[in-house]
């Protein structure tokens, strides 16, 4: 059986302009990831700003085309789909973004936002059935239909708007949800509720989720698997608990160790300075991209790119510490 989604050796290079010598930035480099068809998973794609995680989300959504590699949905390259296949893909893969306000038309009431997919996907045979579905979807995300249906987006809080977007997902019931920083603009006290709703989507509606975050502490309660990116490359990936309990890559160790224990739900504070990352993105770094700041760097690290190797069935790392032993 094909996987539901496969990101296969994907690289994305953006041109940066430049009149005499054109410059390029590699946002994503040789990233591969599989989401199975027969098992529901919540996969966390984590990294600092500039790590390439949102570029990956945009490629999965079909907003931008990979420079090389493929995004396959049930074995079919999404850029080679027929119109009919693409329409189905758009239904089966839905997204919620950081700022729900941007996804909602300010001139439409919430009722209209929810009626859109009900009508388009012919989910109801009558207006009263459509109303019932919209109400149920709002109740599923802990919103009072009487309170929100006739309001405009600007009359709702950020948390309520994100819930409306999730109610829309409940109606469409995609196979895969791309959740790109869905709680980063929401009040800390409401984040757990939104994450719980995403978790329920996985359990009740058998939906997988690609959860994209710069804040590792929000992934603890929901993830099965984690992939951590640094400057567009995978540093470490595997079973969530295995990686978090026993991180191997020096960068990942630094990030995870910076979450104060015993309360792993605290915010992830060990950030590499964004300015450093921006500079590093524009430079062509030979060997391991982390070698300039790695406390364990060896001579080989500035010369050769470390391959992603299997430590065991559930854990992979890209670091010469594990290739030279
Ligand atoms: Fe550090 Fe070398 Fe491993 Fe890179 S490959 S993380 S520089 S030890």
Coordinates of C-alpha atoms and ligand atoms in Angstrom, one line a residue:
X1 CA 0.0 0.0 0.0
X2 CA 1.3 3.5 -0.9
X3 CA 1.8 6.0 1.9
X4 CA -0.8 8.7 2.4
X5 CA 1.9 11.3 1.9
X6 CA 5.5 11.0 1.0
X7 CA 8.0 13.8 0.9
X8 CA 10.7 12.3 -1.2
X9 CA 14.2 13.9 -1.2
X10 CA 12.8 17.4 -1.5
X11 CA 15.0 20.4 -2.0
X12 CA 13.8 24.0 -2.4
X13 CA 16.1 26.8 -3.6
X14 CA 14.9 30.3 -3.8
X15 CA 16.6 33.0 -6.0
X16 CA 17.4 36.1 -4.0
X17 CA 18.0 38.5 -7.0
X18 CA 21.3 40.3 -7.5
X19 CA 22.1 42.1 -10.7
X20 CA 25.6 40.8 -11.5
X21 CA 25.8 37.7 -9.5
X22 CA 22.5 36.0 -8.7
X23 CA 22.2 34.7 -5.2
X24 CA 20.3 31.7 -4.0
X25 CA 19.2 30.5 -0.6
X26 CA 18.5 26.8 0.0
X27 CA 15.5 26.7 2.2
X28 CA 15.0 22.9 2.3
X29 CA 17.6 20.3 1.4
X30 CA 17.0 16.6 0.8
X31 CA 14.2 16.2 3.2
X32 CA 12.2 12.9 3.2
X33 CA 9.2 12.0 5.3
X34 CA 6.4 9.5 5.2
X35 CA 2.9 9.6 6.6
X36 CA 1.2 6.2 6.5
X37 CA -2.2 5.5 5.1
X38 CA -3.2 2.8 7.5
X39 CA -2.2 4.5 10.8
X40 CA -3.1 7.9 12.2
X41 CA -0.1 9.9 13.4
X42 CA 0.8 13.4 14.5
X43 CA 4.2 14.2 13.2
X44 CA 6.0 17.3 14.6
X45 CA 8.2 19.3 12.3
X46 CA 10.2 21.5 14.6
X47 CA 12.8 24.1 14.0
X48 CA 13.7 27.8 14.6
X49 CA 12.6 30.5 12.2
X50 CA 14.5 29.9 8.9
X51 CA 14.8 26.2 9.4
X52 CA 12.6 25.4 6.3
X53 CA 9.6 24.0 8.1
X54 CA 7.0 26.4 6.7
X55 CA 8.5 26.0 3.2
X56 CA 7.9 22.3 3.5
X57 CA 4.3 23.0 4.6
X58 CA 3.8 25.3 1.5
X59 CA 5.2 22.6 -0.8
X60 CA 2.9 19.9 0.7
X61 CA -0.1 22.3 0.2
X62 CA 1.0 22.7 -3.4
X63 CA 1.6 26.5 -3.0
X64 CA 5.2 26.2 -4.1
X65 CA 7.0 23.6 -6.3
X66 CA 10.1 21.8 -5.1
X67 CA 13.3 22.5 -6.9
X68 CA 14.0 18.8 -6.9
X69 CA 12.4 15.8 -5.3
X70 CA 8.7 14.9 -5.2
X71 CA 5.6 15.3 -2.9
X72 CA 3.6 12.1 -3.4
X73 CA 0.0 11.6 -2.3
X74 CA -1.0 8.0 -2.4
X75 CA 2.0 7.5 -4.7
X76 CA 1.0 10.2 -7.1
X77 CA 3.2 13.4 -7.6
X78 CA 0.9 16.3 -6.6
X79 CA 2.3 18.3 -9.5
X80 CA 1.4 15.7 -12.0
X81 CA -2.3 15.2 -10.9
X82 CA -5.2 15.7 -13.2
X83 CA -7.7 18.4 -12.3
X84 CA -10.0 15.9 -10.7
X85 CA -7.2 14.4 -8.6
X86 CA -6.0 17.8 -7.5
X87 CA -9.5 18.7 -6.4
X88 CA -9.6 15.6 -4.3
X89 CA -6.2 16.3 -2.9
X90 CA -7.4 19.8 -1.9
X91 CA -10.2 18.2 0.0
X92 CA -8.1 15.4 1.7
X93 CA -5.3 17.7 2.8
X94 CA -6.4 20.8 4.7
X95 CA -4.4 23.4 6.6
X96 CA -4.8 25.7 9.5
X97 CA -2.3 28.5 9.8
X98 CA -0.7 30.7 12.5
X99 CA -3.1 33.6 11.9
X100 CA -6.7 32.4 11.5
X101 CA -7.7 36.0 10.7
X102 CA -5.8 35.8 7.4
X103 CA -7.7 32.7 6.4
X104 CA -11.2 34.2 7.1
X105 CA -12.8 36.7 4.8
X106 CA -13.6 39.7 7.0
X107 CA -16.8 40.4 5.1
X108 CA -18.4 37.0 5.7
X109 CA -20.1 35.9 8.9
X110 CA -19.0 32.6 10.5
X111 CA -22.2 31.0 9.2
X112 CA -21.1 31.6 5.6
X113 CA -17.6 30.3 6.4
X114 CA -19.0 27.0 7.4
X115 CA -21.8 26.8 4.8
X116 CA -19.1 27.0 2.1
X117 CA -17.7 23.5 2.4
X118 CA -21.1 22.1 3.3
X119 CA -22.5 23.3 0.0
X120 CA -19.4 22.6 -2.1
X121 CA -19.0 19.0 -0.8
X122 CA -22.8 18.5 -0.8
X123 CA -22.7 17.4 2.8
X124 CA -26.4 18.2 3.4
X125 CA -29.7 17.7 1.6
X126 CA -31.5 20.7 3.0
X127 CA -30.9 24.0 4.7
X128 CA -31.9 22.7 8.1
X129 CA -29.5 19.7 7.7
X130 CA -26.7 22.2 6.8
X131 CA -27.5 24.3 9.8
X132 CA -27.4 21.2 12.0
X133 CA -24.0 20.2 10.6
X134 CA -22.5 23.7 11.1
X135 CA -23.8 23.7 14.7
X136 CA -22.4 20.3 15.5
X137 CA -19.0 21.3 14.1
X138 CA -18.9 24.4 16.3
X139 CA -19.9 22.3 19.3
X140 CA -17.0 19.9 18.4
X141 CA -14.6 22.7 18.9
X142 CA -16.2 24.0 22.1
X143 CA -17.9 27.0 20.6
X144 CA -21.5 28.1 21.2
X145 CA -23.2 28.2 17.8
X146 CA -25.7 30.8 19.0
X147 CA -22.8 33.0 20.1
X148 CA -20.7 32.8 16.9
X149 CA -22.7 31.9 13.8
X150 CA -23.8 35.4 13.1
X151 CA -20.6 37.2 14.0
X152 CA -17.9 38.5 11.7
X153 CA -14.3 37.3 12.2
X154 CA -13.2 40.6 13.8
X155 CA -15.9 40.1 16.5
X156 CA -14.2 36.9 17.7
X157 CA -11.0 36.4 19.7
X158 CA -7.9 34.8 18.1
X159 CA -8.7 31.5 19.9
X160 CA -12.3 31.5 18.7
X161 CA -11.2 32.2 15.1
X162 CA -8.7 29.3 15.2
X163 CA -11.6 27.1 16.6
X164 CA -13.8 28.2 13.7
X165 CA -11.0 27.1 11.3
X166 CA -10.9 23.7 13.1
X167 CA -14.7 23.4 12.9
X168 CA -14.3 23.8 9.1
X169 CA -11.8 21.0 9.2
X170 CA -14.3 18.8 11.2
X171 CA -16.8 19.4 8.5
X172 CA -14.5 18.5 5.6
X173 CA -12.8 15.5 7.5
X174 CA -9.6 15.5 5.5
X175 CA -7.1 12.6 5.7
X176 CA -4.3 15.0 6.6
X177 CA -4.2 18.3 8.5
X178 CA -1.3 20.6 8.0
X179 CA -1.2 22.7 11.2
X180 CA 1.4 25.4 10.7
X181 CA 2.1 27.1 14.1
X182 CA -1.6 26.9 14.9
X183 CA -1.3 28.1 18.5
X184 CA 1.6 30.6 18.3
X185 CA -0.7 33.6 18.1
X186 CA -3.1 32.3 20.7
X187 CA -3.2 33.2 24.4
X188 CA -1.1 30.6 26.4
X189 CA -4.1 29.7 28.5
X190 CA -6.0 28.6 25.4
X191 CA -3.3 26.7 23.6
X192 CA -3.9 23.3 25.4
X193 CA -7.6 23.4 24.3
X194 CA -6.6 23.9 20.6
X195 CA -4.0 21.1 20.8
X196 CA -6.6 18.9 22.4
X197 CA -9.0 19.5 19.5
X198 CA -6.3 18.6 17.0
X199 CA -5.7 15.4 19.1
X200 CA -9.4 14.6 18.9
X201 CA -9.4 15.0 15.2
X202 CA -6.7 12.4 15.0
X203 CA -8.6 10.0 17.3
X204 CA -12.2 10.5 16.3
X205 CA -11.9 11.2 12.7
X206 CA -8.9 9.1 11.9
X207 CA -7.0 12.1 10.6
X208 CA -3.2 12.4 10.6
X209 CA -1.5 15.7 11.2
X210 CA 1.7 17.4 10.3
X211 CA 2.2 19.7 13.2
X212 CA 4.7 22.5 12.5
X213 CA 6.1 24.5 15.4
X214 CA 9.1 26.5 16.6
X215 CA 7.9 25.8 20.2
X216 CA 8.7 22.3 21.1
X217 CA 6.9 22.5 24.4
X218 CA 3.5 22.6 22.5
X219 CA 4.3 19.2 20.8
X220 CA 4.6 17.2 24.0
X221 CA 1.0 16.4 24.5
X222 CA 0.1 15.3 21.0
X223 CA 3.0 14.0 18.9
X224 CA 4.0 10.5 18.0
X225 CA 7.0 11.4 15.8
X226 CA 9.4 14.3 15.5
X227 CA 11.7 15.7 12.8
X228 CA 14.0 18.5 13.8
X229 CA 15.4 20.8 11.1
X230 CA 18.4 23.1 11.1
X231 CA 18.9 25.4 8.1
X232 CA 16.7 23.3 5.9
X233 CA 18.3 19.9 6.7
X234 CA 17.1 17.2 9.0
X235 CA 19.3 16.9 12.1
X236 CA 17.4 14.2 13.9
X237 CA 14.1 12.3 13.7
X238 CA 12.3 9.5 15.2
X239 CA 9.7 8.4 17.8
X240 CA 8.9 11.5 19.8
X241 CA 9.7 10.1 23.3
X242 CA 12.9 8.4 22.1
X243 CA 14.2 11.6 20.6
X244 CA 13.1 13.8 23.5
X245 CA 14.4 11.5 26.2
X246 CA 17.7 10.7 24.5
X247 CA 18.6 13.3 21.9
X248 CA 21.8 12.5 20.0
X249 CA 22.5 15.5 17.7
X250 CA 24.4 18.3 19.5
X251 CA 21.9 20.9 18.2
X252 CA 18.9 18.9 19.3
X253 CA 20.5 18.2 22.7
X254 CA 21.0 21.9 23.1
X255 CA 17.3 22.5 22.3
X256 CA 15.9 19.8 24.4
X257 CA 18.1 20.4 27.4
X258 CA 17.0 24.0 27.4
X259 CA 13.5 22.9 28.3
X260 CA 13.5 22.9 32.1
X261 CA 12.7 19.6 33.7
X262 CA 10.7 18.2 35.4
X263 CA 8.1 20.4 33.6
X264 CA 8.6 19.7 29.9
X265 CA 5.6 21.7 29.0
X266 CA 7.5 24.9 29.7
X267 CA 8.4 27.0 26.7
X268 CA 11.4 26.1 24.6
X269 CA 13.9 28.8 25.3
X270 CA 17.1 27.5 23.9
X271 CA 17.0 29.5 20.7
X272 CA 19.8 30.0 18.4
X273 CA 19.9 33.7 17.6
X274 CA 17.7 34.3 14.5
X275 CA 20.2 36.8 13.2
X276 CA 22.8 34.0 13.1
X277 CA 20.5 31.7 11.3
X278 CA 19.7 34.4 8.7
X279 CA 23.4 35.0 8.0
X280 CA 24.1 31.2 7.9
X281 CA 21.3 30.7 5.4
X282 CA 22.9 33.0 2.9
X283 CA 26.3 31.5 3.2
X284 CA 27.2 28.2 1.5
X285 CA 28.3 26.1 4.5
X286 CA 30.5 23.1 3.7
X287 CA 30.1 19.9 5.6
X288 CA 27.7 19.9 8.6
X289 CA 25.7 23.2 8.7
X290 CA 26.0 23.3 12.5
X291 CA 29.8 22.9 12.6
X292 CA 30.5 26.6 13.2
X293 CA 28.8 26.5 16.6
X294 CA 29.0 22.8 17.5
X295 CA 30.9 22.2 20.7
X296 CA 31.7 18.7 19.5
X297 CA 32.9 19.5 16.0
X298 CA 35.7 17.4 14.5
X299 CA 37.9 18.1 11.4
X300 CA 35.6 16.0 9.2
X301 CA 32.6 18.1 10.2
X302 CA 33.6 21.1 8.0
X303 CA 34.4 18.9 5.1
X304 CA 31.7 16.3 4.7
X305 CA 27.9 16.5 5.0
X306 CA 26.9 13.9 7.7
X307 CA 24.4 11.4 6.3
X308 CA 21.2 10.7 8.1
X309 CA 21.9 7.3 9.7
X310 CA 19.7 4.8 11.5
X311 CA 20.5 4.5 15.2
X312 CA 17.7 2.0 15.5
X313 CA 14.3 1.3 14.0
X314 CA 12.8 4.4 15.6
X315 CA 15.6 6.9 15.6
X316 CA 17.8 8.6 13.0
X317 CA 20.5 11.3 13.3
X318 CA 22.7 13.3 10.9
X319 CA 26.0 13.7 12.8
X320 CA 29.6 12.5 12.3
X321 CA 29.8 11.5 16.0
X322 CA 27.8 8.5 14.9
X323 CA 29.3 7.8 11.5
X324 CA 32.9 7.7 12.7
X325 CA 32.5 5.2 15.5
Ligands
LIG1 FE1 28.7 18.7 15.5 FE2 30.1 17.4 13.6 FE3 27.8 16.4 14.5 FE4 27.8 18.5 13.0 S1 28.5 16.5 12.4 S2 26.6 18.2 14.8 S3 29.6 19.6 13.7 S4 29.7 16.7 15.7

